[in-house]
Amino acid sequence: MAAELVEAMNMVKSFRVLDLQTLLSSVGRSKSGLKQDLVSRALRLVQGECSPELLREIRQLYESRFPKKAARAAVAAAAVPVGLGVGGSRTGYHSPPSPSPNSSSSSSSSSSSSSSLRSGARSQVGSYLNGLDKPPQSRQAAGSVKLASLPFYQTLEVLLPPTELVPQNSEKLQDTPCVFELSKAQVERIRNSRELDTGLKSIQVVLRLCYADTSGVQEDQYPPNIAIKVNHSYCHVPGYYPSNKPGVEPRRPCRPINITSYLSTATNRLVVTWGNYGKRYCVALDLVQVLTSEELFAMMKRFSVKSPEQCREIIQDKLRYDPDSEIATTGLRVSLMCPLVKMRLAVPCRALTCAHLQCFDGVFFLQMNEKKPTWTCPVCDKPASFELLIIDGLLWELLKETEDVEEIEYLADGSWRPIREEKVRDRDRERSNTPEYPVMQIGSPEVNGHSPAHSSGSQGGAGGPGAVVDLTQDSSTEEEEESEGDSEESDERPAPKRGRYAYDKDLVTAY
């Protein structure tokens, strides 16, 4: 084991930056930083958590970078002693033959044996992991294609490295088969894993598709007319997102496809149906552990909290006086409301690449990306991957100290002050500057210089402020003249005339 550890450390030291990032992201570690930081981080990982899966990942990366050296190492390993027998005698060790007159035959036999060893080493390097058959000439293993690491999918083992989907004919619809097996240990590992939901295990076998591009890390991308068939059953492929914009075609949420429930303990046959429209694609199979947003948040609290002292240094650096600048910034305002859900922040979070101090809620951000992964900062719309997320320790403490403050201002010395009092003062100032207009009373006799209508119950013919006007009275001049007469004449006034119908003219019932 010590020899394997030393060998793995030497392999890590020869890795490039991309290889180091791939190794660290496969075990859920941060892949940001300079090369020397990545090397030291990977070496600490090998020394502290040396597992067979980690050694297999390191060896695979090394073989993809130095295939010739790996072949020579396999040849050298085939010639070393197998072990020691009882009493110190070596078993399985064949000493080189002694020189004989028939040197030509011996040299030819040795050359043939060495060539057979080299061919065996090449077949060992070129074969797939986990009992996968060597692909035919039409399918090429795209070893230099690197898939992007997914925060919610932690890679445990690589069952099939990225392999290019090569068309077999000129048809638009192509079928690419693949045969693989699961070991007993892998089957037991899947079976004994916890359930995320009914019938959904946390350890899964997932299929990933991407562009066959070696220029950088590739995101998951489905080819057109995609269909996955495993052991005579078609797998569920995520549907299209509906598009509300006119002229914009709907797109698929490109995620790993879970094929665990379709697998058997025996040999599995996978057929990928895809549309050949000019672009090149790769397919890969991984054994992964699915993480939840709660588990990712627990990882953030352990590894991604920036201390209050570091946050104060960032504030002071942003507010440091610059003599070359014409505008001097004396303070920076930060809202304590999350721009995602318009609620008060619980866990202030932002990305290391963001230039702003404004934070968003880390719990809501992880939950939203668990449903629909975008990993975009809601403040500046720049990429904010999980590896770059940090928790602002200073703002986290301020949220615990203040309960009714919605906005604060950072000062040049790293301190802060709430701006709640200024808002209240501005609101009171606005109220004091608002002119007060008199309230007009409808029943007042002074309104517009006119007197209100006379009430039938008023004294002296003048209506008071609360006078009631009877709108059912007739406004004819004859009735007004009669109402101005003496009371005796009003008592002797005959009954009102009736028309053709048996009801009074002034009392009309409305239906």
Short mmCIF file of C-alpha atoms in Angstrom, two decimals:
data_model
loop_
_atom_site.label_atom_id
_atom_site.label_comp_id
_atom_site.label_asym_id
_atom_site.label_seq_id
_atom_site.Cartn_x
_atom_site.Cartn_y
_atom_site.Cartn_z
CA MET A 1 0.00 0.00 0.00
CA ALA A 2 2.89 2.34 0.74
CA ALA A 3 4.32 1.74 -2.72
CA GLU A 4 0.95 2.54 -4.33
CA LEU A 5 0.73 5.71 -2.24
CA VAL A 6 4.17 6.88 -3.36
CA GLU A 7 3.33 6.03 -6.96
CA ALA A 8 0.06 7.98 -6.75
CA MET A 9 1.84 11.02 -5.30
CA ASN A 10 4.39 10.96 -8.12
CA MET A 11 1.56 10.77 -10.65
CA VAL A 12 -0.18 13.74 -9.05
CA LYS A 13 2.99 15.82 -9.25
CA SER A 14 3.10 15.30 -13.03
CA PHE A 15 -0.51 16.38 -13.61
CA ARG A 16 -1.55 19.49 -15.48
CA VAL A 17 -3.94 22.07 -14.06
CA LEU A 18 -6.89 20.50 -15.90
CA ASP A 19 -6.03 17.03 -14.55
CA LEU A 20 -5.74 18.38 -11.01
CA GLN A 21 -9.08 20.17 -11.32
CA THR A 22 -10.72 16.99 -12.62
CA LEU A 23 -9.30 14.95 -9.73
CA LEU A 24 -10.37 17.44 -7.06
CA SER A 25 -13.85 17.97 -8.49
CA SER A 26 -14.44 14.20 -8.67
CA VAL A 27 -14.17 14.00 -4.87
CA GLY A 28 -16.08 17.21 -4.17
CA ARG A 29 -13.09 19.43 -3.37
CA SER A 30 -12.52 22.99 -4.55
CA LYS A 31 -10.69 23.25 -7.88
CA SER A 32 -9.93 26.97 -7.78
CA GLY A 33 -6.47 28.41 -7.23
CA LEU A 34 -2.99 28.31 -8.70
CA LYS A 35 -1.30 25.10 -9.80
CA GLN A 36 0.87 24.85 -6.70
CA ASP A 37 -2.23 25.15 -4.52
CA LEU A 38 -3.98 22.45 -6.53
CA VAL A 39 -0.95 20.14 -6.28
CA SER A 40 -0.66 20.56 -2.52
CA ARG A 41 -4.41 20.06 -2.11
CA ALA A 42 -4.31 16.87 -4.19
CA LEU A 43 -1.28 15.52 -2.28
CA ARG A 44 -3.03 16.12 1.04
CA LEU A 45 -6.04 14.32 -0.38
CA VAL A 46 -3.94 11.30 -1.37
CA GLN A 47 -2.20 11.16 2.03
CA GLY A 48 -5.39 11.60 4.05
CA GLU A 49 -8.06 9.75 2.07
CA CYS A 50 -6.27 7.06 0.10
CA SER A 51 -9.06 4.83 -1.22
CA PRO A 52 -9.10 2.36 -4.15
CA GLU A 53 -11.51 4.63 -6.04
CA LEU A 54 -9.16 7.59 -5.64
CA LEU A 55 -6.14 5.59 -6.77
CA ARG A 56 -8.09 4.32 -9.77
CA GLU A 57 -9.03 7.89 -10.71
CA ILE A 58 -5.41 9.05 -10.42
CA ARG A 59 -4.17 6.12 -12.48
CA GLN A 60 -6.77 6.75 -15.17
CA LEU A 61 -5.81 10.43 -15.45
CA TYR A 62 -2.14 9.50 -15.61
CA GLU A 63 -2.73 6.91 -18.33
CA SER A 64 -4.74 9.36 -20.41
CA ARG A 65 -1.87 11.87 -20.20
CA PHE A 66 1.11 9.48 -20.53
CA PRO A 67 -0.07 6.34 -22.35
CA LYS A 68 3.46 5.26 -23.33
CA LYS A 69 4.81 5.56 -19.80
CA ALA A 70 1.86 3.58 -18.48
CA ALA A 71 2.54 0.82 -21.01
CA ARG A 72 6.21 0.65 -19.99
CA ALA A 73 5.19 0.51 -16.34
CA ALA A 74 2.87 -2.40 -17.11
CA VAL A 75 5.71 -4.22 -18.88
CA ALA A 76 8.02 -3.64 -15.93
CA ALA A 77 5.34 -4.84 -13.51
CA ALA A 78 4.93 -8.05 -15.53
CA ALA A 79 8.66 -8.87 -15.15
CA VAL A 80 8.98 -8.33 -11.37
CA PRO A 81 8.74 -11.26 -8.90
CA VAL A 82 5.21 -12.28 -8.00
CA GLY A 83 5.97 -13.04 -4.35
CA LEU A 84 8.06 -14.97 -1.82
CA GLY A 85 7.49 -18.64 -1.05
CA VAL A 86 8.19 -20.57 2.13
CA GLY A 87 11.77 -20.24 3.33
CA GLY A 88 12.43 -17.16 1.25
CA SER A 89 12.36 -18.93 -2.12
CA ARG A 90 10.85 -16.79 -4.87
CA THR A 91 7.72 -18.10 -6.55
CA GLY A 92 6.51 -17.07 -9.96
CA TYR A 93 9.89 -15.56 -10.88
CA HIS A 94 11.54 -16.63 -14.11
CA SER A 95 15.24 -15.86 -14.43
CA PRO A 96 16.48 -14.75 -17.82
CA PRO A 97 17.80 -17.63 -19.93
CA SER A 98 21.56 -18.14 -20.06
CA PRO A 99 23.33 -17.43 -23.34
CA SER A 100 23.53 -20.41 -25.66
CA PRO A 101 24.97 -21.03 -29.12
CA ASN A 102 21.48 -20.68 -30.56
CA SER A 103 21.43 -16.99 -29.77
CA SER A 104 19.29 -16.04 -32.73
CA SER A 105 16.42 -18.24 -31.65
CA SER A 106 16.66 -17.03 -28.09
CA SER A 107 16.71 -13.41 -29.20
CA SER A 108 13.71 -13.98 -31.43
CA SER A 109 11.84 -15.68 -28.61
CA SER A 110 12.70 -12.88 -26.22
CA SER A 111 11.62 -10.28 -28.74
CA SER A 112 8.35 -12.12 -29.30
CA SER A 113 7.74 -12.38 -25.56
CA SER A 114 8.49 -8.69 -25.05
CA SER A 115 6.19 -7.78 -27.95
CA SER A 116 3.45 -9.93 -26.43
CA LEU A 117 3.95 -8.15 -23.10
CA ARG A 118 3.73 -4.77 -24.80
CA SER A 119 0.59 -5.76 -26.66
CA GLY A 120 -0.91 -7.04 -23.39
CA ALA A 121 -0.03 -3.76 -21.71
CA ARG A 122 -1.60 -1.79 -24.55
CA SER A 123 -4.77 -3.88 -24.34
CA GLN A 124 -4.87 -3.32 -20.59
CA VAL A 125 -4.53 0.43 -21.02
CA GLY A 126 -6.99 0.64 -23.92
CA SER A 127 -9.71 -1.52 -22.34
CA TYR A 128 -12.56 0.01 -20.39
CA LEU A 129 -12.97 -0.19 -16.67
CA ASN A 130 -15.38 -2.53 -14.89
CA GLY A 131 -15.33 -5.34 -17.44
CA LEU A 132 -16.36 -3.21 -20.40
CA ASP A 133 -15.53 -4.70 -23.75
CA LYS A 134 -13.03 -2.91 -25.92
CA PRO A 135 -14.98 -0.72 -28.36
CA PRO A 136 -14.84 -1.46 -32.09
CA GLN A 137 -12.86 0.69 -34.47
CA SER A 138 -15.93 2.82 -35.22
CA ARG A 139 -16.14 3.98 -31.60
CA GLN A 140 -13.22 5.93 -30.20
CA ALA A 141 -12.64 6.69 -26.55
CA ALA A 142 -12.41 10.47 -26.28
CA GLY A 143 -10.07 10.43 -23.32
CA SER A 144 -9.27 14.13 -23.58
CA VAL A 145 -12.93 15.20 -23.31
CA LYS A 146 -13.59 16.44 -19.79
CA LEU A 147 -17.12 16.59 -18.42
CA ALA A 148 -18.02 19.38 -16.04
CA SER A 149 -18.40 18.42 -12.40
CA LEU A 150 -21.96 18.54 -11.08
CA PRO A 151 -22.44 19.66 -7.45
CA PHE A 152 -25.46 17.42 -6.86
CA TYR A 153 -23.71 14.36 -8.38
CA GLN A 154 -20.52 13.18 -6.68
CA THR A 155 -18.66 10.76 -8.94
CA LEU A 156 -17.67 7.52 -7.16
CA GLU A 157 -16.47 5.42 -10.11
CA VAL A 158 -16.15 5.92 -13.86
CA LEU A 159 -17.85 3.02 -15.60
CA LEU A 160 -17.41 4.35 -19.13
CA PRO A 161 -15.15 7.31 -19.97
CA PRO A 162 -16.40 9.85 -22.54
CA THR A 163 -16.69 7.93 -25.81
CA GLU A 164 -17.54 9.53 -29.11
CA LEU A 165 -20.77 8.58 -30.89
CA VAL A 166 -19.58 7.77 -34.40
CA PRO A 167 -22.22 7.38 -37.14
CA GLN A 168 -22.26 3.99 -38.86
CA ASN A 169 -23.95 5.11 -42.08
CA SER A 170 -25.41 8.16 -43.79
CA GLU A 171 -28.77 7.91 -42.03
CA LYS A 172 -29.93 10.80 -39.87
CA LEU A 173 -30.99 8.51 -37.02
CA GLN A 174 -28.11 6.48 -35.54
CA ASP A 175 -27.96 3.68 -32.95
CA THR A 176 -24.82 3.20 -30.84
CA PRO A 177 -24.73 0.03 -28.67
CA CYS A 178 -22.68 -0.57 -25.54
CA VAL A 179 -22.37 -3.62 -23.28
CA PHE A 180 -21.21 -3.42 -19.66
CA GLU A 181 -21.49 -5.23 -16.33
CA LEU A 182 -21.76 -4.23 -12.70
CA SER A 183 -19.61 -5.93 -10.10
CA LYS A 184 -21.10 -7.48 -6.98
CA ALA A 185 -19.60 -4.73 -4.82
CA GLN A 186 -21.22 -2.04 -6.96
CA VAL A 187 -24.59 -3.81 -6.89
CA GLU A 188 -24.44 -4.10 -3.09
CA ARG A 189 -23.38 -0.49 -2.79
CA ILE A 190 -26.41 0.64 -4.77
CA ARG A 191 -28.74 -1.70 -2.91
CA ASN A 192 -27.58 -0.60 0.55
CA SER A 193 -27.67 3.14 -0.19
CA ARG A 194 -30.36 5.30 1.38
CA GLU A 195 -33.53 6.25 -0.45
CA LEU A 196 -34.06 9.82 -1.59
CA ASP A 197 -37.63 9.00 -2.56
CA THR A 198 -39.77 5.95 -3.08
CA GLY A 199 -37.74 3.64 -5.32
CA LEU A 200 -35.01 6.27 -5.83
CA LYS A 201 -31.61 5.41 -4.38
CA SER A 202 -28.94 7.95 -3.49
CA ILE A 203 -26.24 5.95 -5.33
CA GLN A 204 -27.07 5.68 -9.02
CA VAL A 205 -25.67 4.75 -12.39
CA VAL A 206 -26.13 7.78 -14.63
CA LEU A 207 -25.56 8.38 -18.31
CA ARG A 208 -24.11 11.69 -19.46
CA LEU A 209 -23.89 13.20 -22.94
CA CYS A 210 -21.84 16.16 -24.12
CA TYR A 211 -20.12 17.65 -27.17
CA ALA A 212 -16.98 15.87 -28.36
CA ASP A 213 -14.89 19.00 -27.84
CA THR A 214 -11.45 18.90 -26.22
CA SER A 215 -10.95 22.65 -25.95
CA GLY A 216 -12.37 22.89 -22.43
CA VAL A 217 -14.68 21.42 -19.81
CA GLN A 218 -17.95 20.34 -21.41
CA GLU A 219 -21.41 20.82 -19.97
CA ASP A 220 -24.10 18.17 -20.43
CA GLN A 221 -25.73 18.47 -23.86
CA TYR A 222 -28.22 16.13 -25.49
CA PRO A 223 -28.07 15.35 -29.20
CA PRO A 224 -31.30 15.75 -31.18
CA ASN A 225 -33.77 12.86 -31.29
CA ILE A 226 -32.21 11.34 -28.18
CA ALA A 227 -33.54 8.01 -26.88
CA ILE A 228 -31.95 5.66 -24.33
CA LYS A 229 -32.74 1.94 -24.28
CA VAL A 230 -31.41 -0.32 -21.51
CA ASN A 231 -32.14 -4.04 -21.57
CA HIS A 232 -35.17 -3.74 -23.91
CA SER A 233 -36.69 -0.86 -21.91
CA TYR A 234 -36.64 2.82 -22.81
CA CYS A 235 -35.45 5.19 -20.09
CA HIS A 236 -37.14 8.43 -19.17
CA VAL A 237 -35.42 11.44 -20.76
CA PRO A 238 -36.26 14.92 -19.41
CA GLY A 239 -38.76 16.77 -21.58
CA TYR A 240 -38.55 20.25 -23.01
CA TYR A 241 -38.91 23.47 -21.05
CA PRO A 242 -41.92 25.41 -22.34
CA SER A 243 -40.98 28.66 -24.08
CA ASN A 244 -43.18 31.72 -23.52
CA LYS A 245 -41.24 33.91 -25.97
CA PRO A 246 -42.39 33.93 -29.59
CA GLY A 247 -39.88 32.49 -32.04
CA VAL A 248 -37.79 30.79 -29.32
CA GLU A 249 -37.66 27.01 -29.53
CA PRO A 250 -38.12 25.03 -26.30
CA ARG A 251 -35.02 23.34 -24.92
CA ARG A 252 -34.31 20.33 -22.76
CA PRO A 253 -32.90 20.49 -19.25
CA CYS A 254 -29.65 18.65 -19.97
CA ARG A 255 -29.08 16.53 -16.87
CA PRO A 256 -27.57 13.10 -16.19
CA ILE A 257 -30.05 10.32 -17.01
CA ASN A 258 -30.64 7.83 -14.20
CA ILE A 259 -30.62 4.27 -15.61
CA THR A 260 -30.25 2.41 -12.27
CA SER A 261 -33.75 0.91 -12.17
CA TYR A 262 -33.31 -0.60 -15.66
CA LEU A 263 -30.07 -2.45 -14.86
CA SER A 264 -29.58 -6.09 -13.89
CA THR A 265 -26.80 -7.90 -12.08
CA ALA A 266 -25.87 -9.69 -15.30
CA THR A 267 -24.61 -8.16 -18.52
CA ASN A 268 -26.40 -4.93 -19.47
CA ARG A 269 -26.92 -3.72 -23.01
CA LEU A 270 -27.25 0.02 -23.63
CA VAL A 271 -28.35 1.53 -26.96
CA VAL A 272 -28.15 5.29 -27.54
CA THR A 273 -30.34 6.58 -30.38
CA TRP A 274 -29.35 10.04 -31.60
CA GLY A 275 -29.72 12.37 -34.56
CA ASN A 276 -26.70 12.82 -36.82
CA TYR A 277 -26.85 16.47 -37.91
CA GLY A 278 -23.17 17.35 -38.14
CA LYS A 279 -22.22 17.86 -34.48
CA ARG A 280 -20.12 15.33 -32.58
CA TYR A 281 -21.22 13.96 -29.22
CA CYS A 282 -19.80 11.77 -26.45
CA VAL A 283 -21.46 9.36 -24.03
CA ALA A 284 -20.23 8.42 -20.54
CA LEU A 285 -21.39 6.23 -17.64
CA ASP A 286 -20.65 7.05 -13.99
CA LEU A 287 -21.48 5.58 -10.60
CA VAL A 288 -22.48 8.65 -8.57
CA GLN A 289 -23.88 9.61 -5.21
CA VAL A 290 -26.75 12.08 -5.44
CA LEU A 291 -26.56 14.89 -2.87
CA THR A 292 -29.39 17.11 -1.67
CA SER A 293 -29.41 20.86 -1.16
CA GLU A 294 -29.22 20.30 2.61
CA GLU A 295 -26.04 18.25 2.22
CA LEU A 296 -24.47 20.86 -0.05
CA PHE A 297 -25.37 23.57 2.46
CA ALA A 298 -23.69 21.54 5.22
CA MET A 299 -20.56 21.37 3.04
CA MET A 300 -20.68 25.14 2.55
CA LYS A 301 -20.87 25.77 6.29
CA ARG A 302 -17.83 23.54 6.81
CA PHE A 303 -15.52 24.74 4.04
CA SER A 304 -16.82 27.99 2.48
CA VAL A 305 -17.34 30.49 5.32
CA LYS A 306 -15.28 33.65 4.96
CA SER A 307 -14.38 35.05 8.37
CA PRO A 308 -15.58 38.53 9.46
CA GLU A 309 -11.98 39.77 9.47
CA GLN A 310 -11.52 38.78 5.83
CA CYS A 311 -14.80 40.45 4.90
CA ARG A 312 -13.74 43.66 6.64
CA GLU A 313 -10.49 43.64 4.66
CA ILE A 314 -12.49 43.40 1.44
CA ILE A 315 -14.66 46.35 2.51
CA GLN A 316 -11.65 48.46 3.44
CA ASP A 317 -9.97 47.62 0.15
CA LYS A 318 -13.04 48.73 -1.81
CA LEU A 319 -13.37 51.97 0.17
CA ARG A 320 -9.65 52.80 0.28
CA TYR A 321 -8.92 56.37 -0.83
CA ASP A 322 -7.57 56.61 -4.36
CA PRO A 323 -5.82 59.93 -5.10
CA ASP A 324 -6.12 59.34 -8.85
CA SER A 325 -9.89 59.01 -8.69
CA GLU A 326 -12.03 62.15 -8.89
CA ILE A 327 -14.87 60.54 -6.93
CA ALA A 328 -14.23 59.39 -3.37
CA THR A 329 -16.51 56.62 -2.08
CA THR A 330 -17.19 56.96 1.63
CA GLY A 331 -19.68 54.13 2.08
CA LEU A 332 -21.33 51.15 0.44
CA ARG A 333 -24.96 50.32 1.00
CA VAL A 334 -26.00 46.68 1.24
CA SER A 335 -29.57 45.43 1.44
CA LEU A 336 -30.46 42.73 3.93
CA MET A 337 -33.25 41.49 1.67
CA CYS A 338 -32.65 38.55 -0.67
CA PRO A 339 -33.08 39.48 -4.35
CA LEU A 340 -34.37 35.97 -5.09
CA VAL A 341 -37.38 35.76 -2.78
CA LYS A 342 -37.64 39.38 -1.52
CA MET A 343 -37.31 38.21 2.07
CA ARG A 344 -34.78 38.89 4.80
CA LEU A 345 -31.49 37.05 4.34
CA ALA A 346 -30.88 33.98 6.47
CA VAL A 347 -27.51 32.81 5.07
CA PRO A 348 -25.73 35.61 3.14
CA CYS A 349 -23.93 34.12 0.18
CA ARG A 350 -22.15 35.30 -2.98
CA ALA A 351 -19.51 34.07 -5.44
CA LEU A 352 -15.80 34.75 -5.19
CA THR A 353 -15.79 36.18 -8.71
CA CYS A 354 -18.52 38.75 -7.91
CA ALA A 355 -17.32 42.33 -7.51
CA HIS A 356 -20.30 43.41 -5.38
CA LEU A 357 -20.88 43.01 -1.64
CA GLN A 358 -24.61 42.39 -2.01
CA CYS A 359 -25.51 38.83 -1.01
CA PHE A 360 -28.32 36.42 -1.75
CA ASP A 361 -29.72 33.66 0.45
CA GLY A 362 -27.59 30.54 0.07
CA VAL A 363 -30.33 28.08 1.09
CA PHE A 364 -32.83 29.37 -1.49
CA PHE A 365 -30.07 29.52 -4.12
CA LEU A 366 -29.21 25.84 -3.63
CA GLN A 367 -32.86 24.81 -3.62
CA MET A 368 -33.55 26.65 -6.88
CA ASN A 369 -30.52 25.09 -8.59
CA GLU A 370 -31.57 21.67 -7.34
CA LYS A 371 -34.83 22.04 -9.28
CA LYS A 372 -33.45 23.92 -12.29
CA PRO A 373 -29.66 24.25 -12.36
CA THR A 374 -28.48 27.56 -13.76
CA TRP A 375 -25.76 28.56 -11.21
CA THR A 376 -26.06 32.25 -12.06
CA CYS A 377 -25.68 35.10 -9.58
CA PRO A 378 -29.06 36.86 -9.17
CA VAL A 379 -27.31 40.20 -8.52
CA CYS A 380 -24.87 40.52 -11.47
CA ASP A 381 -26.01 37.58 -13.71
CA LYS A 382 -22.47 36.17 -13.83
CA PRO A 383 -21.66 32.46 -13.37
CA ALA A 384 -21.71 31.42 -9.72
CA SER A 385 -20.78 27.74 -9.53
CA PHE A 386 -20.92 25.83 -6.27
CA GLU A 387 -17.12 25.72 -5.97
CA LEU A 388 -17.03 29.55 -5.96
CA LEU A 389 -19.78 30.16 -3.39
CA ILE A 390 -18.83 31.65 -0.02
CA ILE A 391 -20.78 32.65 3.09
CA ASP A 392 -20.18 36.23 4.26
CA GLY A 393 -19.30 35.77 7.93
CA LEU A 394 -19.52 39.50 8.73
CA LEU A 395 -22.98 39.93 7.28
CA TRP A 396 -24.07 36.68 8.94
CA GLU A 397 -23.21 38.19 12.34
CA LEU A 398 -24.98 41.46 11.48
CA LEU A 399 -28.16 39.57 10.61
CA LYS A 400 -28.14 38.00 14.06
CA GLU A 401 -27.64 41.37 15.75
CA THR A 402 -30.28 43.29 13.80
CA GLU A 403 -33.86 42.13 13.39
CA ASP A 404 -35.77 45.15 12.04
CA VAL A 405 -33.12 46.66 9.75
CA GLU A 406 -33.51 46.23 6.00
CA GLU A 407 -30.41 48.10 4.81
CA ILE A 408 -26.98 48.95 6.18
CA GLU A 409 -23.99 50.98 5.04
CA TYR A 410 -20.38 49.84 5.26
CA LEU A 411 -17.89 52.58 6.17
CA ALA A 412 -14.25 53.00 5.15
CA ASP A 413 -12.87 51.62 8.44
CA GLY A 414 -14.81 48.36 8.04
CA SER A 415 -17.58 49.32 10.45
CA TRP A 416 -21.26 49.63 9.54
CA ARG A 417 -24.33 51.60 10.48
CA PRO A 418 -28.04 50.99 9.90
CA ILE A 419 -29.86 53.45 7.66
CA ARG A 420 -33.23 52.77 9.22
CA GLU A 421 -33.23 56.15 11.05
CA GLU A 422 -32.58 58.06 7.84
CA LYS A 423 -35.54 56.42 6.16
CA VAL A 424 -37.82 57.33 9.07
CA ARG A 425 -36.46 60.88 9.07
CA ASP A 426 -37.01 61.24 5.35
CA ARG A 427 -40.55 59.96 5.68
CA ASP A 428 -41.31 62.44 8.50
CA ARG A 429 -39.76 65.27 6.46
CA GLU A 430 -41.97 64.42 3.51
CA ARG A 431 -45.00 64.46 5.74
CA SER A 432 -44.07 67.84 7.28
CA ASN A 433 -43.51 69.44 3.86
CA THR A 434 -46.89 68.30 2.55
CA PRO A 435 -49.32 71.32 2.56
CA GLU A 436 -52.53 70.83 4.53
CA TYR A 437 -55.66 71.79 2.58
CA PRO A 438 -58.99 72.61 4.40
CA VAL A 439 -61.62 69.94 4.30
CA MET A 440 -64.71 71.12 2.42
CA GLN A 441 -68.03 70.42 4.15
CA ILE A 442 -70.87 69.74 1.78
CA GLY A 443 -73.56 70.97 4.18
CA SER A 444 -71.84 74.22 5.20
CA PRO A 445 -73.70 77.42 4.17
CA GLU A 446 -70.38 79.11 3.28
CA VAL A 447 -69.44 76.69 0.53
CA ASN A 448 -68.90 78.55 -2.75
CA GLY A 449 -70.89 81.49 -1.38
CA HIS A 450 -74.24 79.75 -1.85
CA SER A 451 -76.76 78.59 0.70
CA PRO A 452 -77.89 74.99 0.67
CA ALA A 453 -81.40 73.94 -0.21
CA HIS A 454 -84.08 74.67 2.40
CA SER A 455 -85.28 71.84 4.51
CA SER A 456 -88.92 71.25 5.17
CA GLY A 457 -88.18 71.13 8.91
CA SER A 458 -85.90 74.20 9.14
CA GLN A 459 -86.80 77.35 11.05
CA GLY A 460 -87.04 80.65 9.28
CA GLY A 461 -86.40 78.98 5.94
CA ALA A 462 -82.61 78.63 6.54
CA GLY A 463 -81.09 75.15 6.43
CA GLY A 464 -78.46 74.33 9.03
CA PRO A 465 -75.29 72.38 8.47
CA GLY A 466 -77.12 69.11 8.81
CA ALA A 467 -80.19 70.06 6.80
CA VAL A 468 -81.98 67.32 4.88
CA VAL A 469 -83.39 68.08 1.47
CA ASP A 470 -86.52 66.25 0.33
CA LEU A 471 -85.90 65.46 -3.30
CA THR A 472 -89.42 64.08 -3.82
CA GLN A 473 -91.02 67.51 -3.63
CA ASP A 474 -92.24 69.12 -6.82
CA SER A 475 -90.22 72.18 -7.81
CA SER A 476 -93.07 73.97 -9.63
CA THR A 477 -93.62 77.61 -8.85
CA GLU A 478 -97.31 77.06 -8.03
CA GLU A 479 -96.54 74.79 -5.09
CA GLU A 480 -93.83 77.18 -3.82
CA GLU A 481 -96.32 80.07 -3.88
CA GLU A 482 -98.90 77.97 -2.09
CA SER A 483 -96.33 76.94 0.57
CA GLU A 484 -95.59 80.63 1.25
CA GLY A 485 -99.23 81.36 2.13
CA ASP A 486 -100.82 81.56 5.59
CA SER A 487 -101.28 78.50 7.70
CA GLU A 488 -105.04 78.91 7.73
CA GLU A 489 -105.24 78.87 3.99
CA SER A 490 -103.06 75.77 3.90
CA ASP A 491 -105.49 74.03 6.26
CA GLU A 492 -108.44 74.83 4.01
CA ARG A 493 -106.59 73.68 0.88
CA PRO A 494 -108.52 70.96 -0.94
CA ALA A 495 -107.17 67.47 -1.45
CA PRO A 496 -104.78 66.98 -4.36
CA LYS A 497 -106.27 66.14 -7.69
CA ARG A 498 -106.12 62.62 -8.93
CA GLY A 499 -105.49 61.70 -12.49
CA ARG A 500 -106.69 58.76 -14.46
CA TYR A 501 -105.13 56.34 -11.98
CA ALA A 502 -105.94 55.86 -8.31
CA TYR A 503 -102.71 57.20 -6.82
CA ASP A 504 -101.25 60.59 -6.01
CA LYS A 505 -99.05 62.31 -8.53
CA ASP A 506 -96.19 62.90 -6.06
CA LEU A 507 -96.04 59.32 -4.72
CA VAL A 508 -94.87 57.12 -7.55
CA THR A 509 -93.64 53.62 -6.73
CA ALA A 510 -90.59 52.56 -8.73
CA TYR A 511 -90.32 48.91 -9.64
#
